[in-house]
Amino acid sequence: IVRADHPITRRHLLDAIRRLGSRDVMVLPNGALPAQELVAVGAAARDHRREVMFLPCSSMVQGLASLAVHDPSRDSADDAFAMSEAAAATRWGSLRIANERALTWVGTCEPGHSLGLSGHDVVVIEHDLVTAGASLLDKVLAAGGELVTMLVGLDAPDGLAEQLTRHVNDRHPEVEVLVYHGGQRSDLLQL
């Protein structure tokens, strides 16, 4: 696990991989680096003693889904396949505050607007963060679901996860909600 007080860099990740004594290394990037940088890290980390596999996890919640099916007794290629499938099957979203004016699929946002993203696409623009979160949850759960995992970011306002949990309990009583402190900097909340 790479943890840093600053955003993860190519160097952080490469150094962490090189410190491992394992022959097979699986990396769950969780959206920390762009694909091009991951390819460069993989090329630099591979050698005759180490094989490095990057699993397609674009978010921390996809990484959690991958870890939920991880089985260290399985062959590493089979395990990577199962973990990748779990990540791919995980619908995810995030809440952020716009820091600049931008044109999105759902309109123009201004600095300070609350944004709800489904995957990497903005699907909600609101003035209020809780309203944006509730709308995002409704959109994500419109296709069904039985569990919402919320990862609370470093800069999330107090009570945000609790208010959104109440919304899920009221509007989607069949859905279980789990809340964890994720500590991510980029998103106020990942779900």
PDB file of N, CA and C in Angstrom, residues 40-103:
ATOM      1  N   ALA A  40       4.311   3.360 -17.851  1.00  0.00           N
ATOM      2  CA  ALA A  40       5.723   3.679 -17.647  1.00  0.00           C
ATOM      3  C   ALA A  40       6.245   3.048 -16.360  1.00  0.00           C
ATOM      4  N   VAL A  41       5.457   3.091 -15.299  1.00  0.00           N
ATOM      5  CA  VAL A  41       5.870   2.476 -14.037  1.00  0.00           C
ATOM      6  C   VAL A  41       6.013   0.970 -14.219  1.00  0.00           C
ATOM      7  N   GLY A  42       5.051   0.346 -14.888  1.00  0.00           N
ATOM      8  CA  GLY A  42       5.106  -1.092 -15.120  1.00  0.00           C
ATOM      9  C   GLY A  42       6.341  -1.490 -15.901  1.00  0.00           C
ATOM     10  N   ALA A  43       6.667  -0.750 -16.941  1.00  0.00           N
ATOM     11  CA  ALA A  43       7.842  -1.044 -17.753  1.00  0.00           C
ATOM     12  C   ALA A  43       9.120  -0.916 -16.928  1.00  0.00           C
ATOM     13  N   ALA A  44       9.177   0.102 -16.069  1.00  0.00           N
ATOM     14  CA  ALA A  44      10.379   0.308 -15.249  1.00  0.00           C
ATOM     15  C   ALA A  44      10.486  -0.717 -14.120  1.00  0.00           C
ATOM     16  N   ALA A  45       9.361  -1.234 -13.632  1.00  0.00           N
ATOM     17  CA  ALA A  45       9.374  -2.137 -12.479  1.00  0.00           C
ATOM     18  C   ALA A  45       9.608  -3.593 -12.863  1.00  0.00           C
ATOM     19  N   ARG A  46       9.249  -3.981 -14.093  1.00  0.00           N
ATOM     20  CA  ARG A  46       9.392  -5.374 -14.506  1.00  0.00           C
ATOM     21  C   ARG A  46      10.857  -5.714 -14.768  1.00  0.00           C
ATOM     22  N   ASP A  47      11.234  -6.885 -14.322  1.00  0.00           N
ATOM     23  CA  ASP A  47      12.565  -7.403 -14.629  1.00  0.00           C
ATOM     24  C   ASP A  47      12.508  -8.930 -14.550  1.00  0.00           C
ATOM     25  N   HIS A  48      13.642  -9.589 -14.601  1.00  0.00           N
ATOM     26  CA  HIS A  48      13.662 -11.054 -14.600  1.00  0.00           C
ATOM     27  C   HIS A  48      13.178 -11.656 -13.283  1.00  0.00           C
ATOM     28  N   ARG A  49      13.103 -10.868 -12.202  1.00  0.00           N
ATOM     29  CA  ARG A  49      12.650 -11.382 -10.903  1.00  0.00           C
ATOM     30  C   ARG A  49      11.222 -10.976 -10.552  1.00  0.00           C
ATOM     31  N   ARG A  50      10.630 -10.089 -11.332  1.00  0.00           N
ATOM     32  CA  ARG A  50       9.341  -9.541 -10.910  1.00  0.00           C
ATOM     33  C   ARG A  50       8.413  -9.353 -12.100  1.00  0.00           C
ATOM     34  N   GLU A  51       7.175  -9.787 -11.914  1.00  0.00           N
ATOM     35  CA  GLU A  51       6.109  -9.539 -12.879  1.00  0.00           C
ATOM     36  C   GLU A  51       5.110  -8.592 -12.208  1.00  0.00           C
ATOM     37  N   VAL A  52       4.743  -7.525 -12.894  1.00  0.00           N
ATOM     38  CA  VAL A  52       3.848  -6.519 -12.334  1.00  0.00           C
ATOM     39  C   VAL A  52       2.581  -6.452 -13.174  1.00  0.00           C
ATOM     40  N   MET A  53       1.419  -6.590 -12.508  1.00  0.00           N
ATOM     41  CA  MET A  53       0.120  -6.496 -13.175  1.00  0.00           C
ATOM     42  C   MET A  53      -0.649  -5.316 -12.580  1.00  0.00           C
ATOM     43  N   PHE A  54      -1.164  -4.460 -13.449  1.00  0.00           N
ATOM     44  CA  PHE A  54      -2.001  -3.353 -13.008  1.00  0.00           C
ATOM     45  C   PHE A  54      -3.457  -3.730 -13.259  1.00  0.00           C
ATOM     46  N   LEU A  55      -4.257  -3.727 -12.207  1.00  0.00           N
ATOM     47  CA  LEU A  55      -5.670  -4.060 -12.351  1.00  0.00           C
ATOM     48  C   LEU A  55      -6.445  -2.797 -12.722  1.00  0.00           C
ATOM     49  N   PRO A  56      -7.500  -2.938 -13.517  1.00  0.00           N
ATOM     50  CA  PRO A  56      -8.253  -1.762 -13.973  1.00  0.00           C
ATOM     51  C   PRO A  56      -9.189  -1.208 -12.897  1.00  0.00           C
ATOM     52  N   CYS A  57      -8.613  -0.532 -11.933  1.00  0.00           N
ATOM     53  CA  CYS A  57      -9.375   0.101 -10.849  1.00  0.00           C
ATOM     54  C   CYS A  57      -9.218   1.607 -10.985  1.00  0.00           C
ATOM     55  N   SER A  58     -10.290   2.270 -11.367  1.00  0.00           N
ATOM     56  CA  SER A  58     -10.240   3.716 -11.572  1.00  0.00           C
ATOM     57  C   SER A  58     -10.622   4.515 -10.336  1.00  0.00           C
ATOM     58  N   SER A  59     -11.017   3.820  -9.274  1.00  0.00           N
ATOM     59  CA  SER A  59     -11.441   4.512  -8.059  1.00  0.00           C
ATOM     60  C   SER A  59     -11.125   3.647  -6.850  1.00  0.00           C
ATOM     61  N   MET A  60     -11.137   4.275  -5.695  1.00  0.00           N
ATOM     62  CA  MET A  60     -10.887   3.534  -4.463  1.00  0.00           C
ATOM     63  C   MET A  60     -11.980   2.497  -4.209  1.00  0.00           C
ATOM     64  N   VAL A  61     -13.224   2.815  -4.544  1.00  0.00           N
ATOM     65  CA  VAL A  61     -14.300   1.850  -4.303  1.00  0.00           C
ATOM     66  C   VAL A  61     -14.171   0.636  -5.219  1.00  0.00           C
ATOM     67  N   GLN A  62     -13.665   0.815  -6.431  1.00  0.00           N
ATOM     68  CA  GLN A  62     -13.394  -0.340  -7.286  1.00  0.00           C
ATOM     69  C   GLN A  62     -12.266  -1.176  -6.697  1.00  0.00           C
ATOM     70  N   GLY A  63     -11.285  -0.523  -6.112  1.00  0.00           N
ATOM     71  CA  GLY A  63     -10.205  -1.238  -5.439  1.00  0.00           C
ATOM     72  C   GLY A  63     -10.725  -2.068  -4.275  1.00  0.00           C
ATOM     73  N   LEU A  64     -11.665  -1.516  -3.512  1.00  0.00           N
ATOM     74  CA  LEU A  64     -12.270  -2.273  -2.407  1.00  0.00           C
ATOM     75  C   LEU A  64     -13.017  -3.495  -2.928  1.00  0.00           C
ATOM     76  N   ALA A  65     -13.756  -3.332  -4.032  1.00  0.00           N
ATOM     77  CA  ALA A  65     -14.475  -4.465  -4.616  1.00  0.00           C
ATOM     78  C   ALA A  65     -13.492  -5.547  -5.056  1.00  0.00           C
ATOM     79  N   SER A  66     -12.366  -5.137  -5.615  1.00  0.00           N
ATOM     80  CA  SER A  66     -11.336  -6.089  -6.022  1.00  0.00           C
ATOM     81  C   SER A  66     -10.786  -6.850  -4.822  1.00  0.00           C
ATOM     82  N   LEU A  67     -10.497  -6.122  -3.768  1.00  0.00           N
ATOM     83  CA  LEU A  67      -9.943  -6.767  -2.572  1.00  0.00           C
ATOM     84  C   LEU A  67     -10.933  -7.730  -1.928  1.00  0.00           C
ATOM     85  N   ALA A  68     -12.220  -7.463  -2.084  1.00  0.00           N
ATOM     86  CA  ALA A  68     -13.241  -8.329  -1.490  1.00  0.00           C
ATOM     87  C   ALA A  68     -13.219  -9.734  -2.089  1.00  0.00           C
ATOM     88  N   VAL A  69     -12.755  -9.880  -3.326  1.00  0.00           N
ATOM     89  CA  VAL A  69     -12.723 -11.202  -3.959  1.00  0.00           C
ATOM     90  C   VAL A  69     -11.300 -11.766  -4.052  1.00  0.00           C
ATOM     91  N   HIS A  70     -10.317 -11.023  -3.561  1.00  0.00           N
ATOM     92  CA  HIS A  70      -8.923 -11.473  -3.601  1.00  0.00           C
ATOM     93  C   HIS A  70      -8.761 -12.787  -2.834  1.00  0.00           C
ATOM     94  N   ASP A  71      -8.070 -13.736  -3.457  1.00  0.00           N
ATOM     95  CA  ASP A  71      -7.806 -15.025  -2.834  1.00  0.00           C
ATOM     96  C   ASP A  71      -6.333 -15.360  -3.044  1.00  0.00           C
ATOM     97  N   PRO A  72      -5.500 -15.168  -2.019  1.00  0.00           N
ATOM     98  CA  PRO A  72      -4.059 -15.384  -2.180  1.00  0.00           C
ATOM     99  C   PRO A  72      -3.694 -16.839  -2.502  1.00  0.00           C
ATOM    100  N   SER A  73      -4.611 -17.772  -2.286  1.00  0.00           N
ATOM    101  CA  SER A  73      -4.305 -19.169  -2.600  1.00  0.00           C
ATOM    102  C   SER A  73      -4.516 -19.483  -4.083  1.00  0.00           C
ATOM    103  N   ARG A  74      -5.161 -18.560  -4.800  1.00  0.00           N
ATOM    104  CA  ARG A  74      -5.400 -18.740  -6.229  1.00  0.00           C
ATOM    105  C   ARG A  74      -4.163 -18.390  -7.030  1.00  0.00           C
ATOM    106  N   ASP A  75      -4.035 -18.966  -8.224  1.00  0.00           N
ATOM    107  CA  ASP A  75      -2.994 -18.559  -9.157  1.00  0.00           C
ATOM    108  C   ASP A  75      -3.121 -17.055  -9.384  1.00  0.00           C
ATOM    109  N   SER A  76      -1.995 -16.343  -9.476  1.00  0.00           N
ATOM    110  CA  SER A  76      -2.046 -14.878  -9.551  1.00  0.00           C
ATOM    111  C   SER A  76      -2.803 -14.392 -10.792  1.00  0.00           C
ATOM    112  N   ALA A  77      -2.668 -15.059 -11.924  1.00  0.00           N
ATOM    113  CA  ALA A  77      -3.400 -14.624 -13.122  1.00  0.00           C
ATOM    114  C   ALA A  77      -4.901 -14.817 -12.940  1.00  0.00           C
ATOM    115  N   ASP A  78      -5.303 -15.950 -12.329  1.00  0.00           N
ATOM    116  CA  ASP A  78      -6.727 -16.194 -12.069  1.00  0.00           C
ATOM    117  C   ASP A  78      -7.271 -15.197 -11.057  1.00  0.00           C
ATOM    118  N   ASP A  79      -6.468 -14.909 -10.041  1.00  0.00           N
ATOM    119  CA  ASP A  79      -6.877 -13.946  -9.023  1.00  0.00           C
ATOM    120  C   ASP A  79      -7.023 -12.553  -9.636  1.00  0.00           C
ATOM    121  N   ALA A  80      -6.073 -12.172 -10.485  1.00  0.00           N
ATOM    122  CA  ALA A  80      -6.152 -10.862 -11.147  1.00  0.00           C
ATOM    123  C   ALA A  80      -7.404 -10.768 -12.009  1.00  0.00           C
ATOM    124  N   PHE A  81      -7.765 -11.865 -12.680  1.00  0.00           N
ATOM    125  CA  PHE A  81      -8.977 -11.863 -13.505  1.00  0.00           C
ATOM    126  C   PHE A  81     -10.215 -11.650 -12.640  1.00  0.00           C
ATOM    127  N   ALA A  82     -10.334 -12.412 -11.538  1.00  0.00           N
ATOM    128  CA  ALA A  82     -11.495 -12.277 -10.652  1.00  0.00           C
ATOM    129  C   ALA A  82     -11.571 -10.872 -10.047  1.00  0.00           C
ATOM    130  N   MET A  83     -10.428 -10.344  -9.649  1.00  0.00           N
ATOM    131  CA  MET A  83     -10.401  -9.015  -9.059  1.00  0.00           C
ATOM    132  C   MET A  83     -10.764  -7.946 -10.088  1.00  0.00           C
ATOM    133  N   SER A  84     -10.292  -8.114 -11.325  1.00  0.00           N
ATOM    134  CA  SER A  84     -10.625  -7.162 -12.394  1.00  0.00           C
ATOM    135  C   SER A  84     -12.110  -7.183 -12.707  1.00  0.00           C
ATOM    136  N   GLU A  85     -12.697  -8.376 -12.713  1.00  0.00           N
ATOM    137  CA  GLU A  85     -14.140  -8.478 -12.951  1.00  0.00           C
ATOM    138  C   GLU A  85     -14.934  -7.774 -11.851  1.00  0.00           C
ATOM    139  N   ALA A  86     -14.508  -7.924 -10.612  1.00  0.00           N
ATOM    140  CA  ALA A  86     -15.200  -7.269  -9.499  1.00  0.00           C
ATOM    141  C   ALA A  86     -15.122  -5.754  -9.642  1.00  0.00           C
ATOM    142  N   ALA A  87     -13.954  -5.246 -10.029  1.00  0.00           N
ATOM    143  CA  ALA A  87     -13.804  -3.797 -10.224  1.00  0.00           C
ATOM    144  C   ALA A  87     -14.699  -3.315 -11.350  1.00  0.00           C
ATOM    145  N   ALA A  88     -14.722  -4.056 -12.447  1.00  0.00           N
ATOM    146  CA  ALA A  88     -15.524  -3.645 -13.610  1.00  0.00           C
ATOM    147  C   ALA A  88     -17.011  -3.650 -13.309  1.00  0.00           C
ATOM    148  N   ALA A  89     -17.451  -4.522 -12.412  1.00  0.00           N
ATOM    149  CA  ALA A  89     -18.873  -4.623 -12.083  1.00  0.00           C
ATOM    150  C   ALA A  89     -19.320  -3.580 -11.059  1.00  0.00           C
ATOM    151  N   THR A  90     -18.386  -2.797 -10.558  1.00  0.00           N
ATOM    152  CA  THR A  90     -18.696  -1.809  -9.520  1.00  0.00           C
ATOM    153  C   THR A  90     -19.024  -0.464 -10.147  1.00  0.00           C
ATOM    154  N   ARG A  91     -20.284  -0.039  -9.994  1.00  0.00           N
ATOM    155  CA  ARG A  91     -20.647   1.314 -10.412  1.00  0.00           C
ATOM    156  C   ARG A  91     -20.132   2.261  -9.335  1.00  0.00           C
ATOM    157  N   TRP A  92     -19.561   3.366  -9.774  1.00  0.00           N
ATOM    158  CA  TRP A  92     -19.017   4.288  -8.783  1.00  0.00           C
ATOM    159  C   TRP A  92     -19.268   5.731  -9.189  1.00  0.00           C
ATOM    160  N   GLY A  93     -19.266   6.557  -8.182  1.00  0.00           N
ATOM    161  CA  GLY A  93     -19.450   7.982  -8.405  1.00  0.00           C
ATOM    162  C   GLY A  93     -18.664   8.762  -7.370  1.00  0.00           C
ATOM    163  N   SER A  94     -18.666  10.070  -7.528  1.00  0.00           N
ATOM    164  CA  SER A  94     -17.941  10.918  -6.589  1.00  0.00           C
ATOM    165  C   SER A  94     -18.568  12.297  -6.525  1.00  0.00           C
ATOM    166  N   LEU A  95     -18.310  12.968  -5.430  1.00  0.00           N
ATOM    167  CA  LEU A  95     -18.739  14.351  -5.228  1.00  0.00           C
ATOM    168  C   LEU A  95     -17.517  15.243  -5.156  1.00  0.00           C
ATOM    169  N   ARG A  96     -17.575  16.358  -5.882  1.00  0.00           N
ATOM    170  CA  ARG A  96     -16.482  17.328  -5.901  1.00  0.00           C
ATOM    171  C   ARG A  96     -17.064  18.731  -5.950  1.00  0.00           C
ATOM    172  N   ILE A  97     -16.210  19.689  -5.684  1.00  0.00           N
ATOM    173  CA  ILE A  97     -16.561  21.096  -5.868  1.00  0.00           C
ATOM    174  C   ILE A  97     -15.811  21.587  -7.105  1.00  0.00           C
ATOM    175  N   ALA A  98     -16.533  22.219  -8.022  1.00  0.00           N
ATOM    176  CA  ALA A  98     -15.903  22.746  -9.240  1.00  0.00           C
ATOM    177  C   ALA A  98     -14.929  23.850  -8.863  1.00  0.00           C
ATOM    178  N   ASN A  99     -13.743  23.811  -9.464  1.00  0.00           N
ATOM    179  CA  ASN A  99     -12.777  24.874  -9.183  1.00  0.00           C
ATOM    180  C   ASN A  99     -12.603  25.818 -10.364  1.00  0.00           C
ATOM    181  N   GLU A 100     -13.329  25.529 -11.459  1.00  0.00           N
ATOM    182  CA  GLU A 100     -13.288  26.413 -12.618  1.00  0.00           C
ATOM    183  C   GLU A 100     -14.566  26.246 -13.424  1.00  0.00           C
ATOM    184  N   ARG A 101     -14.823  27.189 -14.287  1.00  0.00           N
ATOM    185  CA  ARG A 101     -15.982  27.108 -15.185  1.00  0.00           C
ATOM    186  C   ARG A 101     -15.687  26.041 -16.236  1.00  0.00           C
ATOM    187  N   ALA A 102     -16.678  25.165 -16.482  1.00  0.00           N
ATOM    188  CA  ALA A 102     -16.466  24.085 -17.451  1.00  0.00           C
ATOM    189  C   ALA A 102     -17.796  23.671 -18.063  1.00  0.00           C
ATOM    190  N   LEU A 103     -17.725  23.218 -19.286  1.00  0.00           N
ATOM    191  CA  LEU A 103     -18.883  22.667 -19.976  1.00  0.00           C
ATOM    192  C   LEU A 103     -18.889  21.167 -19.746  1.00  0.00           C
TER     193      LEU A 103
END
